[in-house]
mmCIF file of C-alpha atoms and ligand atoms in Angstrom:
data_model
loop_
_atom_site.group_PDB
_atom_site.id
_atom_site.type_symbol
_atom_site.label_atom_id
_atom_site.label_comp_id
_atom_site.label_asym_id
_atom_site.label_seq_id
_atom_site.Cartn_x
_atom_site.Cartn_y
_atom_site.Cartn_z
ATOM 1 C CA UNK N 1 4.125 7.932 26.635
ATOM 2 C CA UNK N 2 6.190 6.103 23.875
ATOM 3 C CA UNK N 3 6.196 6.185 20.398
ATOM 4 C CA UNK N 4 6.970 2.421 18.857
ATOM 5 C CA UNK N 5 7.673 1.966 15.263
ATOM 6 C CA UNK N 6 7.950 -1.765 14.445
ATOM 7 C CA UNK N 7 9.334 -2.476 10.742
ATOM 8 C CA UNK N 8 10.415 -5.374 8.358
ATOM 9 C CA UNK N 9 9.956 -6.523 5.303
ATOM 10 C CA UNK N 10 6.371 -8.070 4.598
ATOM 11 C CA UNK N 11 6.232 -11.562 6.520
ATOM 12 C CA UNK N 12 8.202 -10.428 9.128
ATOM 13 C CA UNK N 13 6.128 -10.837 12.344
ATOM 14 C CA UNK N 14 5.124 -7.290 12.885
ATOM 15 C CA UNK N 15 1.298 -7.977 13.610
ATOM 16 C CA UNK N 16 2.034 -10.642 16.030
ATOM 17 C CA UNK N 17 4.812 -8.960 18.095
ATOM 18 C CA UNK N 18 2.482 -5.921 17.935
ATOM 19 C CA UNK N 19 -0.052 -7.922 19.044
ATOM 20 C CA UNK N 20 1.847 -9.733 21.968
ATOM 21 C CA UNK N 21 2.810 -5.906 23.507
ATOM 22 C CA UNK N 22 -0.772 -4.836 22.818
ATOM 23 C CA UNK N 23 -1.775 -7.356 25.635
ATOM 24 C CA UNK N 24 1.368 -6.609 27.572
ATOM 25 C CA UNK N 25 0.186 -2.767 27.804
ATOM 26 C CA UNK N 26 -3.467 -3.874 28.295
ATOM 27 C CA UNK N 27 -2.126 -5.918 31.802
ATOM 28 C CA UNK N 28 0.235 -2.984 32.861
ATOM 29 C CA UNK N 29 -2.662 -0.540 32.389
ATOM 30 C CA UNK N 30 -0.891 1.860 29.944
ATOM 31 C CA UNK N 31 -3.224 3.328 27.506
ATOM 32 C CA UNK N 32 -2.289 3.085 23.719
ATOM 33 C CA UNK N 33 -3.180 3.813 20.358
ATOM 34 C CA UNK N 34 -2.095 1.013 17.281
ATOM 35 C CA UNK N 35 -1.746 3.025 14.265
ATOM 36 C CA UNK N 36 -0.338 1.884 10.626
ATOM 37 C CA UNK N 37 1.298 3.455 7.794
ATOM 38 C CA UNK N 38 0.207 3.856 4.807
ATOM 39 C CA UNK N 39 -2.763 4.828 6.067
ATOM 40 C CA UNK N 40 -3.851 5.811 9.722
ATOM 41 C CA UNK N 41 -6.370 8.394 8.818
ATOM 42 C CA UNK N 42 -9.731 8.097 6.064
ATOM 43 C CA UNK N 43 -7.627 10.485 3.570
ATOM 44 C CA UNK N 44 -4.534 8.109 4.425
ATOM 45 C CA UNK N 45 -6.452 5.296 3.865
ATOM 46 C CA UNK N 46 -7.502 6.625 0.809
ATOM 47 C CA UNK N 47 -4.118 7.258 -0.192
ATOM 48 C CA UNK N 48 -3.132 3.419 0.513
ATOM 49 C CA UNK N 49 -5.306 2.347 -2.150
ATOM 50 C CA UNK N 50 -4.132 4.435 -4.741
ATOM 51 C CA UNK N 51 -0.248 2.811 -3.695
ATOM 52 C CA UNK N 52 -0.451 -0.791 -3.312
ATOM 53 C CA UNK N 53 -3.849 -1.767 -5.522
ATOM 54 C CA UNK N 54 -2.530 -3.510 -9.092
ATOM 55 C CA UNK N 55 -4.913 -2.192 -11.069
ATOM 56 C CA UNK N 56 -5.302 1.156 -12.405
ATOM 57 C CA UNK N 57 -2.367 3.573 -12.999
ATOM 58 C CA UNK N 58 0.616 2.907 -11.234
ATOM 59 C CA UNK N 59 2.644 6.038 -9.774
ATOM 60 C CA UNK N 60 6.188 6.777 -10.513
ATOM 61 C CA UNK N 61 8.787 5.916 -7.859
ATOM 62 C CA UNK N 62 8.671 9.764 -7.209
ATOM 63 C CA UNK N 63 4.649 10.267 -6.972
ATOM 64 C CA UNK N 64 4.774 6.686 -4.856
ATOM 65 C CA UNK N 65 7.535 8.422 -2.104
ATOM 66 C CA UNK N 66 5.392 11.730 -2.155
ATOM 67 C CA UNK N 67 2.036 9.725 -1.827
ATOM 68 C CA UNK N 68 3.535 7.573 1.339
ATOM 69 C CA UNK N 69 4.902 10.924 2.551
ATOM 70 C CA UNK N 70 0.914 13.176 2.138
ATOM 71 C CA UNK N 71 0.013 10.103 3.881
ATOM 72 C CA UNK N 72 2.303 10.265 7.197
ATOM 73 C CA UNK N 73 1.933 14.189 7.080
ATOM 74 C CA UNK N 74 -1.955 13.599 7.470
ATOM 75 C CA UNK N 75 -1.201 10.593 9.872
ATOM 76 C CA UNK N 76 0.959 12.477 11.993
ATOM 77 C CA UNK N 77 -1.124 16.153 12.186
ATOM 78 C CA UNK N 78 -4.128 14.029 12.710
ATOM 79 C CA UNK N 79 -3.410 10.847 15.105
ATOM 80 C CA UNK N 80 0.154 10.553 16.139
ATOM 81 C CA UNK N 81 0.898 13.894 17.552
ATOM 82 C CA UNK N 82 -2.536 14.163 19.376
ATOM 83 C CA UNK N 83 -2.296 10.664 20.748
ATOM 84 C CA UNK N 84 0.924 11.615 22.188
ATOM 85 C CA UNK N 85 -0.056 15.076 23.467
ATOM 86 C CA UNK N 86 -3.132 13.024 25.380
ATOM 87 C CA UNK N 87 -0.272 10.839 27.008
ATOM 88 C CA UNK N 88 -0.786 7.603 25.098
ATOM 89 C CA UNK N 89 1.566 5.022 24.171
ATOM 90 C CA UNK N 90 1.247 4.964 19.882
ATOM 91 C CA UNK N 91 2.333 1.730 18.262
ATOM 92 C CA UNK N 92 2.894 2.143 14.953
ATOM 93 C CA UNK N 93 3.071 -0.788 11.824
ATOM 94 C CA UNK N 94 5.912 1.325 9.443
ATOM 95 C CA UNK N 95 6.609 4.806 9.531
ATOM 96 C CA UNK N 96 9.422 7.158 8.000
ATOM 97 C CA UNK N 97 11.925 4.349 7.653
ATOM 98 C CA UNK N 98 9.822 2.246 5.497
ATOM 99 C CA UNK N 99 10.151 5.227 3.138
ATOM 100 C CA UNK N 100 14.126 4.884 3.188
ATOM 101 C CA UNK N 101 14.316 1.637 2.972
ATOM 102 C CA UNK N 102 11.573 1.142 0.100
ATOM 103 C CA UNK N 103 11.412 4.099 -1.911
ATOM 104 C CA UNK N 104 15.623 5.273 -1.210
ATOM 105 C CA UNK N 105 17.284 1.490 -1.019
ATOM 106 C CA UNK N 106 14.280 0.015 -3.152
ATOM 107 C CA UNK N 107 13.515 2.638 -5.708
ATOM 108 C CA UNK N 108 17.043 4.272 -5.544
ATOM 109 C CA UNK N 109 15.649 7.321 -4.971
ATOM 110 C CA UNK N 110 18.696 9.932 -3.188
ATOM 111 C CA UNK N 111 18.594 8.748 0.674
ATOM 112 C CA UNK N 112 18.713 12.364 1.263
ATOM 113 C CA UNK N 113 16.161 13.432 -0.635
ATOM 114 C CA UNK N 114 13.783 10.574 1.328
ATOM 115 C CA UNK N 115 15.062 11.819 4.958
ATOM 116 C CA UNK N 116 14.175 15.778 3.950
ATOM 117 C CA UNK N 117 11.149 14.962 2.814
ATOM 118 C CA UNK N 118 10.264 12.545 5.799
ATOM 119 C CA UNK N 119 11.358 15.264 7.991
ATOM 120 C CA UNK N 120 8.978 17.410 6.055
ATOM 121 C CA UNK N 121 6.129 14.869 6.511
ATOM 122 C CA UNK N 122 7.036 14.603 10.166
ATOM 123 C CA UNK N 123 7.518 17.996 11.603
ATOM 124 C CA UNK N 124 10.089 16.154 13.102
ATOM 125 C CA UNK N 125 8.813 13.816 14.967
ATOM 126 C CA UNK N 126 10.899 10.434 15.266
ATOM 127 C CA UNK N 127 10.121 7.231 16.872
ATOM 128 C CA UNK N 128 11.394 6.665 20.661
ATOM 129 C CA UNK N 129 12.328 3.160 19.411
ATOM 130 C CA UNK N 130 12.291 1.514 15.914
ATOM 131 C CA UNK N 131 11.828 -2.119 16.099
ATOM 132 C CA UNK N 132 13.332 -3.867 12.775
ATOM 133 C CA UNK N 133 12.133 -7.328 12.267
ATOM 134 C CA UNK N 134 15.726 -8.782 10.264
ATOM 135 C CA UNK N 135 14.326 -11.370 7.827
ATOM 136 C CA UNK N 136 15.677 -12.900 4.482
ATOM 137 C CA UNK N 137 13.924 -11.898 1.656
ATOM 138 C CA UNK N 138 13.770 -15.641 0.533
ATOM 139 C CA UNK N 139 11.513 -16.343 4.110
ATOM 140 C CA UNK N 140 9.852 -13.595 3.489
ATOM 141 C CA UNK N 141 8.581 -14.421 -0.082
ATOM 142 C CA UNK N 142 7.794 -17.840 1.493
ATOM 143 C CA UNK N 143 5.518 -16.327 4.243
ATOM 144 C CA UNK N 144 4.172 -13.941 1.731
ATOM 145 C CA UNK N 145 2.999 -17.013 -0.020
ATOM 146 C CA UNK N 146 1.902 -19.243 2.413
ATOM 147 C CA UNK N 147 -0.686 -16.378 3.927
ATOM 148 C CA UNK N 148 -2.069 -15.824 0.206
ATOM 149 C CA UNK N 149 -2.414 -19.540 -0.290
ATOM 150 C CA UNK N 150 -4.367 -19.121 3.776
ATOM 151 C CA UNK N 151 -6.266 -16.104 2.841
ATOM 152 C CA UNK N 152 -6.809 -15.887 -0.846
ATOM 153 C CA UNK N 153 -4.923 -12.426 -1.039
ATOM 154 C CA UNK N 154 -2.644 -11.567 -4.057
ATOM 155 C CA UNK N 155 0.106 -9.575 -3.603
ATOM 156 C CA UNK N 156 0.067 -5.871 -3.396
ATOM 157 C CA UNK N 157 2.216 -3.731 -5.895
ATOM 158 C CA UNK N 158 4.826 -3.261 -3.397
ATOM 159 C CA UNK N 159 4.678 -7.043 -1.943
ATOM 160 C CA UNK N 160 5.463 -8.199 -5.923
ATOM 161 C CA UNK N 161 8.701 -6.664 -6.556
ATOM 162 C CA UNK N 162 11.257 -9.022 -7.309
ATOM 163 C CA UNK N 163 13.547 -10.478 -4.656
ATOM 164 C CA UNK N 164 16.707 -8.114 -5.544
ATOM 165 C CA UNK N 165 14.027 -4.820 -4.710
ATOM 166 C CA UNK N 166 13.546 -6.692 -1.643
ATOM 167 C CA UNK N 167 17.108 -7.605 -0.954
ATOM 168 C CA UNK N 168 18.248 -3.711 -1.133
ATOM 169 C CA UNK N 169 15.153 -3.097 1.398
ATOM 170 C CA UNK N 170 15.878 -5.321 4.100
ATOM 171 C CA UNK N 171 20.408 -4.003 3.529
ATOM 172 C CA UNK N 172 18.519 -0.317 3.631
ATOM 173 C CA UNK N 173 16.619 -1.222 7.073
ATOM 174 C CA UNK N 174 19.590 -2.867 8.438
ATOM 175 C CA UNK N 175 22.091 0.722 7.781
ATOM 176 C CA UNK N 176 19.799 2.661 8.954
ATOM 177 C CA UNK N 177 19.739 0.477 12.639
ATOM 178 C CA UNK N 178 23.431 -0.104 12.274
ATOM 179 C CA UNK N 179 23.905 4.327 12.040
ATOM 180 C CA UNK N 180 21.142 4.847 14.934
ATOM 181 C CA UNK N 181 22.030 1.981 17.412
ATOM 182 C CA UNK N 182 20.152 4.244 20.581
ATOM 183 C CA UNK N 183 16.924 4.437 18.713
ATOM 184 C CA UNK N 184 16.544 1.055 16.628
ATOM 185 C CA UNK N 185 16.169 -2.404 17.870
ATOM 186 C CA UNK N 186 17.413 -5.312 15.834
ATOM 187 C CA UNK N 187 15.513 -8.814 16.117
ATOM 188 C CA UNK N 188 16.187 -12.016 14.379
ATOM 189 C CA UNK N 189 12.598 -12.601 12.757
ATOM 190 C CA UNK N 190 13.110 -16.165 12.340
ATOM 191 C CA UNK N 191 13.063 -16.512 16.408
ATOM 192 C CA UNK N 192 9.920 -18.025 17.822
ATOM 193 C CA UNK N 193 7.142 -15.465 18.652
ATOM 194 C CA UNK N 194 7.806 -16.315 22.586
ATOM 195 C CA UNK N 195 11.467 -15.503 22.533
ATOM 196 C CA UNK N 196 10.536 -12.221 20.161
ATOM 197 C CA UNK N 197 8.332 -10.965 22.455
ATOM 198 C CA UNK N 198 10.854 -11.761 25.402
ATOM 199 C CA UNK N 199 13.660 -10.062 23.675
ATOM 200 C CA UNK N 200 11.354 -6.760 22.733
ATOM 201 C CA UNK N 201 10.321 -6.495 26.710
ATOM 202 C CA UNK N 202 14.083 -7.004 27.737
ATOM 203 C CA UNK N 203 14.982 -4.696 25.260
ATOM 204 C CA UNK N 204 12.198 -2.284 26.539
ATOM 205 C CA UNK N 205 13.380 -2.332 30.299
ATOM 206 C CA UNK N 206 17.175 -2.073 29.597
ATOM 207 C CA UNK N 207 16.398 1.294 27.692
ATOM 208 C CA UNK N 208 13.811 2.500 30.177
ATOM 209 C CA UNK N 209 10.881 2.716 27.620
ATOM 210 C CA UNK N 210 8.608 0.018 29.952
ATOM 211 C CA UNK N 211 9.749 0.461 33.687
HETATM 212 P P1 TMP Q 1 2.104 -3.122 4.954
HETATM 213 O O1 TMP Q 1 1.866 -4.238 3.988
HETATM 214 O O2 TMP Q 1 3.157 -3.412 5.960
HETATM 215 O O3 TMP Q 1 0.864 -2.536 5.525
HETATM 216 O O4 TMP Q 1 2.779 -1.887 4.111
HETATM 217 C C1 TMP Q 1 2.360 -1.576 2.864
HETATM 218 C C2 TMP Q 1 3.471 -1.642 1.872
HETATM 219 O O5 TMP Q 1 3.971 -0.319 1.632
HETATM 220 C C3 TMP Q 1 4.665 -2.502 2.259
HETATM 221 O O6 TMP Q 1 4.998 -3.331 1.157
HETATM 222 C C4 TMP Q 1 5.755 -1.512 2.506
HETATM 223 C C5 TMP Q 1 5.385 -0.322 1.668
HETATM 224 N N1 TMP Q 1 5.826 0.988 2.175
HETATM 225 C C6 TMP Q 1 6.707 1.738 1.403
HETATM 226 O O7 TMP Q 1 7.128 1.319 0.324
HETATM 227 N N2 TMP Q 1 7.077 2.980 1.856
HETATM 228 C C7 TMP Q 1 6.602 3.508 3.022
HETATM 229 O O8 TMP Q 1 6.962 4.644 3.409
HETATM 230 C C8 TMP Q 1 5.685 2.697 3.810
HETATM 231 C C9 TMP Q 1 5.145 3.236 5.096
HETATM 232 C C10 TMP Q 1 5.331 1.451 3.349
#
């Protein structure tokens, strides 16, 4: 069993790459759980309303961090942990590293304060691999755009920061790969999804995650 983490700013390909190794799995016969943060659970869910929705009253940047982080401590108690113990392969759509890069690069809340209480959150439980989709925030907004013009969707309260929140978000993601080369992969988001996906199984095999 692994435990995937794929992250990026919004726009950045996630679904689809998640999507692509979903099928992948499916044809190898490994047995998987997809998972997302926030949320994950019916309290997290819960939870992820109360962050991203534009109405009502909006948190502090110190209730927001300790909201995402009740959220993964639920997530992980209740899915993550059991998936793994029952041998599964859990993908998950963000995870602790969202919460550096959003609420300590974006917020400019004390890195350290962010990684004790993720740690907290966690028990300790890290990702085998973190899989950073590297976009500019300028192709990002784009994307952002172009899939609320497809869909109808406004923008959440996180996805409508200005470009310089989103700027220090996508530096923050790219430190925290540059410090932890073993455990994060870096992928050029503006590749095609073919060559993403070929680059994520390569990367996969080299490090002995998919044999
Ligand atoms: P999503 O749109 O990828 O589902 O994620 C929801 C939003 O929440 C996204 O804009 C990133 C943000 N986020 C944080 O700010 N901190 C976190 O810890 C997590 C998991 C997500």
């Amino acid at each position: 069993m692994s435990f995937l983490v794929f992250e990026g700013l919004d726009g950045s390909g996630k679904s689809s790459l998640m999507v692509a190794l979903e099928k992948e799995l499916v044809n190898r016969a490994i047995s998987f759980y997809r998972t997302r943060e926030p949320g994950g659970t019916p309290l997290g869910d819960e939870i992820r309303n109360m962050i991203l929705r534009k109405e009502g009253p909006a948190p502090t940047s110190r209730t927001e961090l300790l909201l995402y982080e009740a959220s993964r401590a639920q997530h992980v108690d209740q899915v993550i942990r059991p998936k793994l113990e029952q041998g599964l392969w859990v993908l998950c759509d963000r995870f602790a590293a969202s919460s550096v890069a959003f609420q300590g690069g974006g917020r400019d809340i004390s890195e350290n304060e962010v990684v004790m209480l993720n740690d907290f959150a966690t028990g300790g439980l890290k990702a085998d691999l973190t899989i950073l989709l590297d976009l500019p925030v300028e192709e990002s907004r784009k994307r952002r755009q172009g899939r609320g013009a497809q869909t109808g969707e406004s923008e959440d309260r996180i996805e409508s920061e200005a470009d310089s929140f989103h700027e220090k978000v996508r530096q923050s993601f790219l430190k925290q790969a540059q410090q932890e080369p073993k455990s994060w992969l870096v992928l050029d988001a503006k590749e095609t999804p073919e060559t993403l996906f070929k680059q994520l199984l390569a990367a996969l095999s080299e490090r002995g995650i998919l044999k």
